[in-house]
Every structure is written in structure tokens, then in C-alpha cells.
CSV table of C-alpha atoms and ligand atoms in Angstrom, one decimal:
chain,number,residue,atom,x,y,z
A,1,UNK,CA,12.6,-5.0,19.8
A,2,UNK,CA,9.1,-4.9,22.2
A,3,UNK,CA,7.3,-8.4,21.8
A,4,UNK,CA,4.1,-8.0,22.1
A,5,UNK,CA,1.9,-10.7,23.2
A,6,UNK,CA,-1.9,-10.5,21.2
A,7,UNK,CA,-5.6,-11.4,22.5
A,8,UNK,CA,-6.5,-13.2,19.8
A,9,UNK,CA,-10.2,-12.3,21.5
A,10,UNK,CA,-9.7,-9.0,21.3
A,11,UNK,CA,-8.7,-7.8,17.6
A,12,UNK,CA,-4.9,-9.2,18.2
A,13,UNK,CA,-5.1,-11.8,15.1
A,14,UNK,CA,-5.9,-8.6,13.2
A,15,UNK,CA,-3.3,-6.7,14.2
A,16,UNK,CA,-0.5,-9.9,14.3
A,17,UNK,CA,-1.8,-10.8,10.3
A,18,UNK,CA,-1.0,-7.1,10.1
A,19,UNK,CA,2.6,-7.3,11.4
A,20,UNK,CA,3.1,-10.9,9.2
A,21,UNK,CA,2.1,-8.9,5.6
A,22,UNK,CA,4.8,-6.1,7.0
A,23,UNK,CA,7.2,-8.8,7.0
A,24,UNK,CA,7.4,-9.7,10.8
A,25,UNK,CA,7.6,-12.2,13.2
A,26,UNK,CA,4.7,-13.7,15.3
A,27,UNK,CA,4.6,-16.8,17.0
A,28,UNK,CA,1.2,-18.5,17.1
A,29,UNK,CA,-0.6,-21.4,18.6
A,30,UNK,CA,-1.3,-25.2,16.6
A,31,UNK,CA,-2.5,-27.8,18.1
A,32,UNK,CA,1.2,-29.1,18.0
A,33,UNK,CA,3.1,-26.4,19.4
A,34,UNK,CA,4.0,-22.6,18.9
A,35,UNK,CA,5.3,-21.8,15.7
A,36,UNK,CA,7.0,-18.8,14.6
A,37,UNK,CA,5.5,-17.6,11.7
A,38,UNK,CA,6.6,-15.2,8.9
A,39,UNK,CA,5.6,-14.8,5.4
A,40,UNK,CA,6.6,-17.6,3.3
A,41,UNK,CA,7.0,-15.8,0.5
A,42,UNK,CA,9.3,-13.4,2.3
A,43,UNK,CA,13.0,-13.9,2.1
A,44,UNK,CA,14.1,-11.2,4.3
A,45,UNK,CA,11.7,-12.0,6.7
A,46,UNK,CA,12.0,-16.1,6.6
A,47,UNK,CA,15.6,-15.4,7.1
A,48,UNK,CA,14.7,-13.5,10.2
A,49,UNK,CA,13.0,-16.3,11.6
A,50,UNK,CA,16.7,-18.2,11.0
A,51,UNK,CA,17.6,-15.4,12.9
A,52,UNK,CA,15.3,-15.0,15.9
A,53,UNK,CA,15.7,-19.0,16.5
A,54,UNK,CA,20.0,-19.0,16.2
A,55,UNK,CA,19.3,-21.9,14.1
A,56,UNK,CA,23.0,-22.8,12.7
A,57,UNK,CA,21.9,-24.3,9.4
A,58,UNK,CA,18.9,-24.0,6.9
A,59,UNK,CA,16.7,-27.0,7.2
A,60,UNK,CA,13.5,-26.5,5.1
A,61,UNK,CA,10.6,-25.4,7.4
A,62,UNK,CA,6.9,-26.2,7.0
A,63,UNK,CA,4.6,-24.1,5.3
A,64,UNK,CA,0.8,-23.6,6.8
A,65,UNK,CA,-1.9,-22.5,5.1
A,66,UNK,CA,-5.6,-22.2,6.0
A,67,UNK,CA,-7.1,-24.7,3.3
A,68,UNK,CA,-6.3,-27.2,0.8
A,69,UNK,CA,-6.8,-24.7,-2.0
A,70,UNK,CA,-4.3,-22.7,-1.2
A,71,UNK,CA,-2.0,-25.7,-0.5
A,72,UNK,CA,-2.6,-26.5,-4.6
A,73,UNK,CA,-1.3,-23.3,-5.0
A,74,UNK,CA,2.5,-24.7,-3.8
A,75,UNK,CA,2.5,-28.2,-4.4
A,76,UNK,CA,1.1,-31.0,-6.6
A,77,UNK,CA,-1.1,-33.3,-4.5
A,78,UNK,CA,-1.4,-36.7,-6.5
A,79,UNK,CA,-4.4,-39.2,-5.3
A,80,UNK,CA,-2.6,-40.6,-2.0
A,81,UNK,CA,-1.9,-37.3,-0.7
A,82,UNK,CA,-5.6,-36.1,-1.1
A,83,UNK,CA,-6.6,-38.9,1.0
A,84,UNK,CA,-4.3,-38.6,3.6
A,85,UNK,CA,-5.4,-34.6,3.3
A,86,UNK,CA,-9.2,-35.5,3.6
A,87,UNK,CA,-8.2,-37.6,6.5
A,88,UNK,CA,-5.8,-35.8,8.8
A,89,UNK,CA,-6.2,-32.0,7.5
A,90,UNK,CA,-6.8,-29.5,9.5
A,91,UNK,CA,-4.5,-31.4,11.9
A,92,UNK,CA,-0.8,-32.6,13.0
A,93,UNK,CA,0.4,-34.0,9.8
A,94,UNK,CA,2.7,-32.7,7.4
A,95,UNK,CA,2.9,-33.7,3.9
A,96,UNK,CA,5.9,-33.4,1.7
A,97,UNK,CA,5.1,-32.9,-1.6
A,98,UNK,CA,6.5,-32.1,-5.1
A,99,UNK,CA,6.7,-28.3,-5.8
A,100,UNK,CA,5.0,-26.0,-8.7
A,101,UNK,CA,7.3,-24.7,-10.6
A,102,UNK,CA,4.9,-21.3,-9.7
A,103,UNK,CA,4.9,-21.6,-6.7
A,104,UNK,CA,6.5,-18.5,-5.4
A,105,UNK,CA,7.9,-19.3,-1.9
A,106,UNK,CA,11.5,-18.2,-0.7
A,107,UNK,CA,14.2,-20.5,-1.3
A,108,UNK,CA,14.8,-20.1,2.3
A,109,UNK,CA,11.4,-22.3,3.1
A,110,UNK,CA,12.2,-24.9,0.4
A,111,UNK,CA,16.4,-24.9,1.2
A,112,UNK,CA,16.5,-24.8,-2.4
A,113,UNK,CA,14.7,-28.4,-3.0
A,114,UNK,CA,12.0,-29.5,-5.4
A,115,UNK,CA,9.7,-30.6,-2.8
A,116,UNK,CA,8.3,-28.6,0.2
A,117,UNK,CA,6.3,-29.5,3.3
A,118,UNK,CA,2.7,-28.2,4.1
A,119,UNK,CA,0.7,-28.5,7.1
A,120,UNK,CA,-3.1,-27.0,7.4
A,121,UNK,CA,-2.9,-26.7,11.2
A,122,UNK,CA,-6.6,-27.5,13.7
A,123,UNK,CA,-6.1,-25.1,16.5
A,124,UNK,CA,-8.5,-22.1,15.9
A,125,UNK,CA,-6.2,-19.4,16.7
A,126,UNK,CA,-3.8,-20.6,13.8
A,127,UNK,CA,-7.0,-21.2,12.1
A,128,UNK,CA,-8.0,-17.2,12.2
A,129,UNK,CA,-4.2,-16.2,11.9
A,130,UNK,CA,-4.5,-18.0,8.2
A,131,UNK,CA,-7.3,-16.6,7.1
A,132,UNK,CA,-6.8,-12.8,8.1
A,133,UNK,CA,-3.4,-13.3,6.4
A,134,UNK,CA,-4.6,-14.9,3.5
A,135,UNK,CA,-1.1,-16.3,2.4
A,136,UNK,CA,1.5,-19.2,3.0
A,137,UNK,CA,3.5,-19.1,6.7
A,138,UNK,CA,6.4,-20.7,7.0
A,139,UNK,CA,6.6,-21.9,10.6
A,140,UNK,CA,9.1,-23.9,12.8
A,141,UNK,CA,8.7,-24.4,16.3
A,142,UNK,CA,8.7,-21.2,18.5
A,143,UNK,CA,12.1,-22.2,19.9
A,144,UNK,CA,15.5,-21.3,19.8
A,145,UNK,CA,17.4,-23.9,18.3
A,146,UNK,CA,18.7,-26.6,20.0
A,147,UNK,CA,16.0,-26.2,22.9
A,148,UNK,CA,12.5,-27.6,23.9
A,149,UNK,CA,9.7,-26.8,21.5
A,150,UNK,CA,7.5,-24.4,23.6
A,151,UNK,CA,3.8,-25.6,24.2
A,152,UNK,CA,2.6,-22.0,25.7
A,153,UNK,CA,2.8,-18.5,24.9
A,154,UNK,CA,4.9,-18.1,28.3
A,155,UNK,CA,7.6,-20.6,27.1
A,156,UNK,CA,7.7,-18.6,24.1
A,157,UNK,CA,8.2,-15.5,26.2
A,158,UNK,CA,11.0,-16.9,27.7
A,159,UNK,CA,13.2,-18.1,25.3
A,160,UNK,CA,12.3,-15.1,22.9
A,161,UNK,CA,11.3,-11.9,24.5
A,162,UNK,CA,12.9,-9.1,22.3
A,163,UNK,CA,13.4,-11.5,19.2
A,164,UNK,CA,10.4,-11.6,17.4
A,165,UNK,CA,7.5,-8.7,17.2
A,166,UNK,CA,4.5,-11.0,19.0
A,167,UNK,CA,2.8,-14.2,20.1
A,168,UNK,CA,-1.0,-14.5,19.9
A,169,UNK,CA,-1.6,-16.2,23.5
A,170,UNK,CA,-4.2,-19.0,22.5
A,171,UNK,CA,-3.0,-21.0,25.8
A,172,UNK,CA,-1.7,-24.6,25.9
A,173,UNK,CA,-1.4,-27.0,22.8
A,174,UNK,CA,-3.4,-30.2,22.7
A,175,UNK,CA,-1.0,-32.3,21.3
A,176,UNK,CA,2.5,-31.0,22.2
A,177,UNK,CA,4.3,-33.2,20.1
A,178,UNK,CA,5.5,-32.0,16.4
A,179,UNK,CA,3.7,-32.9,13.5
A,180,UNK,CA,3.7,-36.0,11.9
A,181,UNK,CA,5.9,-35.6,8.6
A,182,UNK,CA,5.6,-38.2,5.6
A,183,UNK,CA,7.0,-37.0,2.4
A,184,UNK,CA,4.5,-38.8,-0.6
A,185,UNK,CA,5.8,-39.3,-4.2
A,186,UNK,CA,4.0,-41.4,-7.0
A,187,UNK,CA,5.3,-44.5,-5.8
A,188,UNK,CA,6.4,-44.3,-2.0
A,189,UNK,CA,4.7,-42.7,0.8
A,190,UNK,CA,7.7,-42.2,3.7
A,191,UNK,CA,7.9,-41.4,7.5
A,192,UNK,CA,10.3,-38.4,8.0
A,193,UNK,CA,9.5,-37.7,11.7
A,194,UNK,CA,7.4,-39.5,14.1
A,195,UNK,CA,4.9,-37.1,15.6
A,196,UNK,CA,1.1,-36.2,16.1
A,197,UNK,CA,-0.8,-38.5,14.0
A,198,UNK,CA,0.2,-42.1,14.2
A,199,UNK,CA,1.6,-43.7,11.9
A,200,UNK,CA,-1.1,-46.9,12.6
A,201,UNK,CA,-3.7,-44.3,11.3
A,202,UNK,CA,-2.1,-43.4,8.7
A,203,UNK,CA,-1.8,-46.7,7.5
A,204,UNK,CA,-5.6,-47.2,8.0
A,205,UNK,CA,-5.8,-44.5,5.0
A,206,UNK,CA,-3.7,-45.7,2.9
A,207,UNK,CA,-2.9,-49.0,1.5
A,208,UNK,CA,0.4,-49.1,1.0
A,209,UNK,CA,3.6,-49.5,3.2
A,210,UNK,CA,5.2,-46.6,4.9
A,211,UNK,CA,9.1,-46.5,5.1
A,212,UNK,CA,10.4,-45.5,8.4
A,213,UNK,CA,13.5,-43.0,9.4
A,214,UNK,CA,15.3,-45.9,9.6
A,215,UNK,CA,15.1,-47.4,6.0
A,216,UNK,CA,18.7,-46.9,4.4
A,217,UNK,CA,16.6,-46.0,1.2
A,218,UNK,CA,15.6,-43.2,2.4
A,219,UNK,CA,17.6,-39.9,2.5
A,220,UNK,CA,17.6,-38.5,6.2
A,221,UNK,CA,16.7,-34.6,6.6
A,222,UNK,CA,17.7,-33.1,3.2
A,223,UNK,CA,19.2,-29.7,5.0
A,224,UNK,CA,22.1,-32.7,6.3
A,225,UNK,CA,23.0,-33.8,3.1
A,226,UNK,CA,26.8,-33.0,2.6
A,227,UNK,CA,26.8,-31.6,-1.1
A,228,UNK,CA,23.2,-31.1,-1.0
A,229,UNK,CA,22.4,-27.8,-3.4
A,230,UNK,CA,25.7,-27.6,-4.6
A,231,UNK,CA,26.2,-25.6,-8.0
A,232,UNK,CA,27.5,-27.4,-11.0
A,233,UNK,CA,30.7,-25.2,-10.5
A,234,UNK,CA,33.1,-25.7,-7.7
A,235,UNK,CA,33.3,-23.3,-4.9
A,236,UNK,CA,35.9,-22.0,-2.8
A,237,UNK,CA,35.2,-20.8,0.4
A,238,UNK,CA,36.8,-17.5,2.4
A,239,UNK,CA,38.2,-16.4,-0.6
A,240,UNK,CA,40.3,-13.5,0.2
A,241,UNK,CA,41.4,-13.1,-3.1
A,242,UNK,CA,40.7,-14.2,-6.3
A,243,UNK,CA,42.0,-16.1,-8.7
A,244,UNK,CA,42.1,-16.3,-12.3
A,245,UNK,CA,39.5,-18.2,-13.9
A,246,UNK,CA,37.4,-17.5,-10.8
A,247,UNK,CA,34.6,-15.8,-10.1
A,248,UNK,CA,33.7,-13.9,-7.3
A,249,UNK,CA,30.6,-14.0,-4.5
A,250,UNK,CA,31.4,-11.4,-2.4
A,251,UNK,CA,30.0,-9.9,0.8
A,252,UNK,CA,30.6,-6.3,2.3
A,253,UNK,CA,31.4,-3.2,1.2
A,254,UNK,CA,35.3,-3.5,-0.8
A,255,UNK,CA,34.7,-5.9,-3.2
A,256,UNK,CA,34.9,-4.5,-6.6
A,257,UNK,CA,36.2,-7.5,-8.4
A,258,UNK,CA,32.4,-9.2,-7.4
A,259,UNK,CA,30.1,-10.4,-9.7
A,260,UNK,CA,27.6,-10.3,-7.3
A,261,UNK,CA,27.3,-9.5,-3.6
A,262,UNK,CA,25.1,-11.4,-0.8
A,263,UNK,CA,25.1,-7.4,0.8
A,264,UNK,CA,27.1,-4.9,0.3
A,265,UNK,CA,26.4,-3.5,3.4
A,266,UNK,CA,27.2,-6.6,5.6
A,267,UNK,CA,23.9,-7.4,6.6
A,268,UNK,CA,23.6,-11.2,7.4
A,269,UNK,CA,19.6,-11.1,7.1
A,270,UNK,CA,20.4,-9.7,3.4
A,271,UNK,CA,22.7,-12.1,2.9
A,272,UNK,CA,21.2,-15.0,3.9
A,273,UNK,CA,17.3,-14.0,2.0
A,274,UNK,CA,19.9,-14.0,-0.8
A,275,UNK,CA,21.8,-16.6,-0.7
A,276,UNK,CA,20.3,-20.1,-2.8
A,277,UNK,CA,19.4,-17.3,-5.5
A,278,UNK,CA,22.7,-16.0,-5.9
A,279,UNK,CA,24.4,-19.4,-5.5
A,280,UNK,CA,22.2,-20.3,-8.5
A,281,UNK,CA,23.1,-17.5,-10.8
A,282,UNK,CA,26.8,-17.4,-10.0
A,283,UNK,CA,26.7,-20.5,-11.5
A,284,UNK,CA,25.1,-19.5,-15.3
A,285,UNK,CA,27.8,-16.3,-14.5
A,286,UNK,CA,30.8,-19.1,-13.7
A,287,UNK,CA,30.0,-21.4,-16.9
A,288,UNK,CA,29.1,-18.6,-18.6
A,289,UNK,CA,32.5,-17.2,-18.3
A,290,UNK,CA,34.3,-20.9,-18.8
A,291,UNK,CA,35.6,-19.9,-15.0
A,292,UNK,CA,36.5,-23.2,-13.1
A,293,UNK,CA,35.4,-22.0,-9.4
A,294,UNK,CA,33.1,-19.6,-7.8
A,295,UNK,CA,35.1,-18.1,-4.8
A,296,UNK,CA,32.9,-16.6,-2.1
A,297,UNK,CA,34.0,-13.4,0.4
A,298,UNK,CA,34.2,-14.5,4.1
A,299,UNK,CA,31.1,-14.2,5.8
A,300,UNK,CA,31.4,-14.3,9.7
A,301,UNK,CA,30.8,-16.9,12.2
A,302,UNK,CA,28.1,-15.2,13.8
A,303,UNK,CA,24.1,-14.8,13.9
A,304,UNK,CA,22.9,-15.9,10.6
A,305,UNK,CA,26.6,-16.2,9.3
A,306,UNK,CA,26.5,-19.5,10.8
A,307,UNK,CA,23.7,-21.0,8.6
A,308,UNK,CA,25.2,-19.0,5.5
A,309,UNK,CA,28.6,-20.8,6.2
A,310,UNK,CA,26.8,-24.4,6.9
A,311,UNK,CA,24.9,-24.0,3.6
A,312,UNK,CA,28.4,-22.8,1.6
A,313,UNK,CA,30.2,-25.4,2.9
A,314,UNK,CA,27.7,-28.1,1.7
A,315,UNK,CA,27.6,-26.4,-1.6
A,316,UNK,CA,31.8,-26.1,-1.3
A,317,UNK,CA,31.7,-30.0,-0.1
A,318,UNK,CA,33.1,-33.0,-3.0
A,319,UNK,CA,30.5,-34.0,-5.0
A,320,UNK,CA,29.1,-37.3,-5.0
B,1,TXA,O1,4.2,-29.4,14.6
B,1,TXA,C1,5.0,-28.9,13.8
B,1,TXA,O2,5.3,-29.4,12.7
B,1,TXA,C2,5.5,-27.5,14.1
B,1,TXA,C3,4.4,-26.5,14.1
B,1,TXA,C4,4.8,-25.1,14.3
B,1,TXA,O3,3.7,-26.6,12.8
B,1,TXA,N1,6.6,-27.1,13.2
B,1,TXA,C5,7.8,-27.7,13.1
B,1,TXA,O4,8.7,-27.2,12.2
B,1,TXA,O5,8.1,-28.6,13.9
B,1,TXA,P1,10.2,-27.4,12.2
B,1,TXA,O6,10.8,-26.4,11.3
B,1,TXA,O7,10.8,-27.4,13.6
B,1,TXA,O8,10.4,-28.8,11.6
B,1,TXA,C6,10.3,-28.9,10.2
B,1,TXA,C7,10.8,-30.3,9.7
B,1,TXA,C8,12.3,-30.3,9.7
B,1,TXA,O9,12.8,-31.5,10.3
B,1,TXA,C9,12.6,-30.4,8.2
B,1,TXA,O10,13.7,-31.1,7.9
B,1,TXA,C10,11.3,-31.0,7.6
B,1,TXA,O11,10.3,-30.5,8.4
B,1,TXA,N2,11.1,-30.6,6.2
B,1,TXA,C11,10.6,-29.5,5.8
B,1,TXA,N3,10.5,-29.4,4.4
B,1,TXA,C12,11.0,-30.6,4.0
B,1,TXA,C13,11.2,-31.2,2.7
B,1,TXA,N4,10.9,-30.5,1.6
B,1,TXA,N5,11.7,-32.5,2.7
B,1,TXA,C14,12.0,-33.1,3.8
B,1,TXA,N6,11.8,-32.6,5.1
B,1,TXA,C15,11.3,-31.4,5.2
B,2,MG,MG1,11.6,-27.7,16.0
């Protein structure tokens, strides 16, 4: 694949909102750091972004929009969150919120939870990129996993050159820290990641006491919670065969006992835009059918399979 790196002077936000509706990959500029964007609403393509970033699990990303409107459109802001909106949006916080039930994003942004986190990003370029799209972008850093979020269009050349389709060059990022996350229900407001809006100023906005990372009451990152998203049925993993009173997730091309398949044709990016949707109705198939376990196909250890197999395992994991 040809990167391509965009003007965003010239008409390159244009042409990069273009290649985002067509379901590809451009990282952008926030006053934060590059993000790799996709369409949120876009399994194949969010699962590309997985991909592109040889991230081995699926942590929930953020989801940018241009305005506040179209942030009501995904989530249900109570009266705290509208304040800390009017106060830090556009800008480096992110806001965890509960989910509408309409609200049309992949499972692959969300990791299958009921909340999701939105951002409405200050840097103009990201600014433009929003609007020309006119939709949701789900957006983690610009970075292969594991490494340093990347602060300028070079760094992103370098670490992904011939993974993605573009980056719109809008130079260095102010702040060059991560957003500031706080996740906000009806009766806590909580810090899940220090980052560009402090948490002193948030607390002038708000009057009410912010739990930190550290606070055993609250749960750490969702996407490391061991039977996090499991089905109600248990599952068995690598199933090579199957059993009876089990039914069978399969993946590739010789599996006629399946009652579904991730992709027949062994595509991981298939597999994995599939996967919290087919876990789900496997599930309704298993009780259903009164069958005590869903067994799944092997799927290999390698690009996305590594995610696929972190998320099966959770769901395979004892239930607590
Ligand atoms: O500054 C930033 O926030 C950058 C720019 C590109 O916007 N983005 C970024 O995304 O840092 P990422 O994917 O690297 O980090 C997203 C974080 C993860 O730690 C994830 O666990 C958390 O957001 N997150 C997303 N949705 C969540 C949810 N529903 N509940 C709790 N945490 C969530
Ligand atoms: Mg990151």
C-alpha cells in the first residue's frame, strides 16, 4: 500500500475525507497527537486500524466528532457532562459516556460495552477533517502498539509507511500528551487516564470529587477485564472438533458443521469486524438449541488473530 501524505492547504482534507467514507485509513493531526482515523461506523475498516497498529487486543478507542450535536447522536450527555463539554470541548478531554441504544457505531469502537468515549478535538486540521467527513472517527494514537505516540506527520511516516492510505501533515501537536479521559455517570465523575487537561481544572468545573486510576472502586481499562464480554454460554476455544451439545463458531473454509463463520475465507480483518456480533448471536443460537458450550475454530496467532484470540479468551475465561 502507497501512503500518501495530504496538504491539508491544498484540497488534501478533501481528498483524505474522501478515502475515510471509502473505508480507509488516514492519520491526522489533534492538538494531542496523530490519530489514525477510520470510519467509526465501519467494522471492516476499524478493524483495519487494529491491524495497521498490531495492536494485540481490542481496547475501546475514542470516537471524534466535529461538534457536540453529533456527539448526542452516540451518547447521552447528563448535566455534568455538558459542563465539562462547554468547558474543555473542542480540546484534550475525553468523556466516557453512556451509549444510545441508536447509536450505530462498530462493536469494534465500543469493545462491545455500553458506554463509549468521545473527544471533539481543537486542532484545525482535525477540525476540517470532521466536517468534510461529516461522521464519527474512531481514532487511537497514530502508533504501532506498544510504541511512542507520534507528535508529527514524520513520526507517523516512520512507524507506518505502507500501513495506512495517508496522513494530513498539519505539523507538530501543541500538547503532545494524550487526552485527558474521565468516564461521567449520574453519580461519579472518574479519572481513567491522566493527560491534556488537568485534572485541577476540571475540578474547577465541576463540584464534585474525581476518583483517580488508583481508587480500587474503579474498574481499570475495560478491554483488561478477564471475562469482560463474555456470552452467557460457555466457550471453548481451538475447537478442532465438536462436541455434542455444542455449537460451532468456525473460521475458514471446511467447516460445514458451523453455525456461523467469522470468514469463510480466512480473512482476519473479516473476522475480527465480525467478531462481538457473532459472539452475541451464537449465544441466542447456543441457548436456543439448549447446547451447553459454543466451541470456536482456531484462528491464528498472527496479525489481527492476536486480538481475536485475546478477546475469545476473555470471553472463554471463568466467570466471576
Ligand atoms: O489524545 C488522544 O486521546 C488520542 C488522540 C488521537 O485523540 N487518542 C488516543 O486513543 O489516545 P487511544 O486509543 O490510544 O486511547 C483510548 C483510550 C484507551 O485507553 C481506552 O481504554 C479508553 O480510551 N477508552 C475508550 N473507550 C472507553 C470506554 N468506553 N470506557 C473506558 N475507557 C475507554
Ligand atoms: Mg495510544
Amino acid at each position: 500500500m502507497i501512503t500518501r501524505i495530504f496538504d491539508p492547504r491544498e484540497n488534501g482534507i478533501t481528498a483524505a475525507a474522501a478515502v475515510l467514507s471509502a473505508g480507509g485509513l488516514i492519520a491526522f493531526p489533534t492538538e494531542t497527537v496523530y490519530g489514525l482515523g477510520a470510519d467509526a461506523r465501519n467494522g471492516q475498516a476499524v478493524a483495519r486500524v487494529y491491524q495497521a497498529k498490531g495492536r494485540p487486543n481490542f481496547n475501546p478507542l475514542i470516537v471524534h466528532v466535529a461538534n457536540l450535536e453529533l456527539a448526542k447522536q452516540f451518547a447521552h450527555f447528563n448535566d455534568l457532562a455538558l459542563d465539562l463539554a462547554a468547558a474543555f470541548w473542542p480540546g484534550p478531554l475525553s468523556l466516557v459516556l453512556p451509549l444510545r441504544p441508536d447509536h450505530g457505531l462498530s462493536e469494534l469502537v465500543t469493545a462491545g460495552l455500553d458506554s463509549v468515549a468521545i473527544r471533539i478535538p481543537q486542532h484545525p486540521t482535525a477540525q476540517a477533517l470532521l466536517k468534510a467527513f461529516g461522521g464519527p472517527l474512531a481514532a487511537p494514537s497514530a502508533n504501532p502498539s506498544g510504541r511512542i505516540s507520534p507528535t508529527e506527520a514524520s513520526h507517523v511516516m516512520e512507524d507506518m509507511d505502507g500501513l495506512i492510505d495517508g496522513v494530513i501533515d498539519g505539523g507538530a501537536c501543541a500538547v503532545g500528551l494524550e487526552s485527558t479521559i474521565l468516564k461521567v455517570t449520574d453519580t461519579h465523575v472518574s479519572l481513567l487516564r491522566a493527560g491534556g487537561v488537568s485534572v485541577e481544572d476540571i475540578a474547577q468545573v465541576i463540584d464534585r470529587d474525581i476518583a483517580t486510576p488508583d481508587d480500587p472502586a474503579i474498574p481499570q481499562s475495560p478491554g483488561q477485564l478477564k471475562s469482560h464480554y463474555a456470552p452467557r454460554t460457555q466457550v471453548r476455544l481451538n475447537a478442532k472438533t465438536i462436541e455434542t451439545n455444542e455449537v460451532l463458531l468456525s473460521f475458514g473454509p471446511d467447516c460445514n458443521a458451523a453455525a456461523m463463520n467469522l470468514s469463510k475465507s480466512g480473512d482476519l480483518i473479516e473476522a475480527a469486524s465480525n467478531l462481538f456480533a457473532y459472539l452475541r448471536k451464537m449465544d441466542s443460537i447456543a441457548l436456543d438449541a439448549g447446547a451447553n458450550a459454543i466451541a470456536v475454530s482456531p484462528v491464528p496467532m498472527k496479525g489481527l488473530g492476536l486480538a481475536i484470540n485475546d478477546r475469545l479468551t476473555r470471553a472463554a475465561a471463568p466467570r466471576n
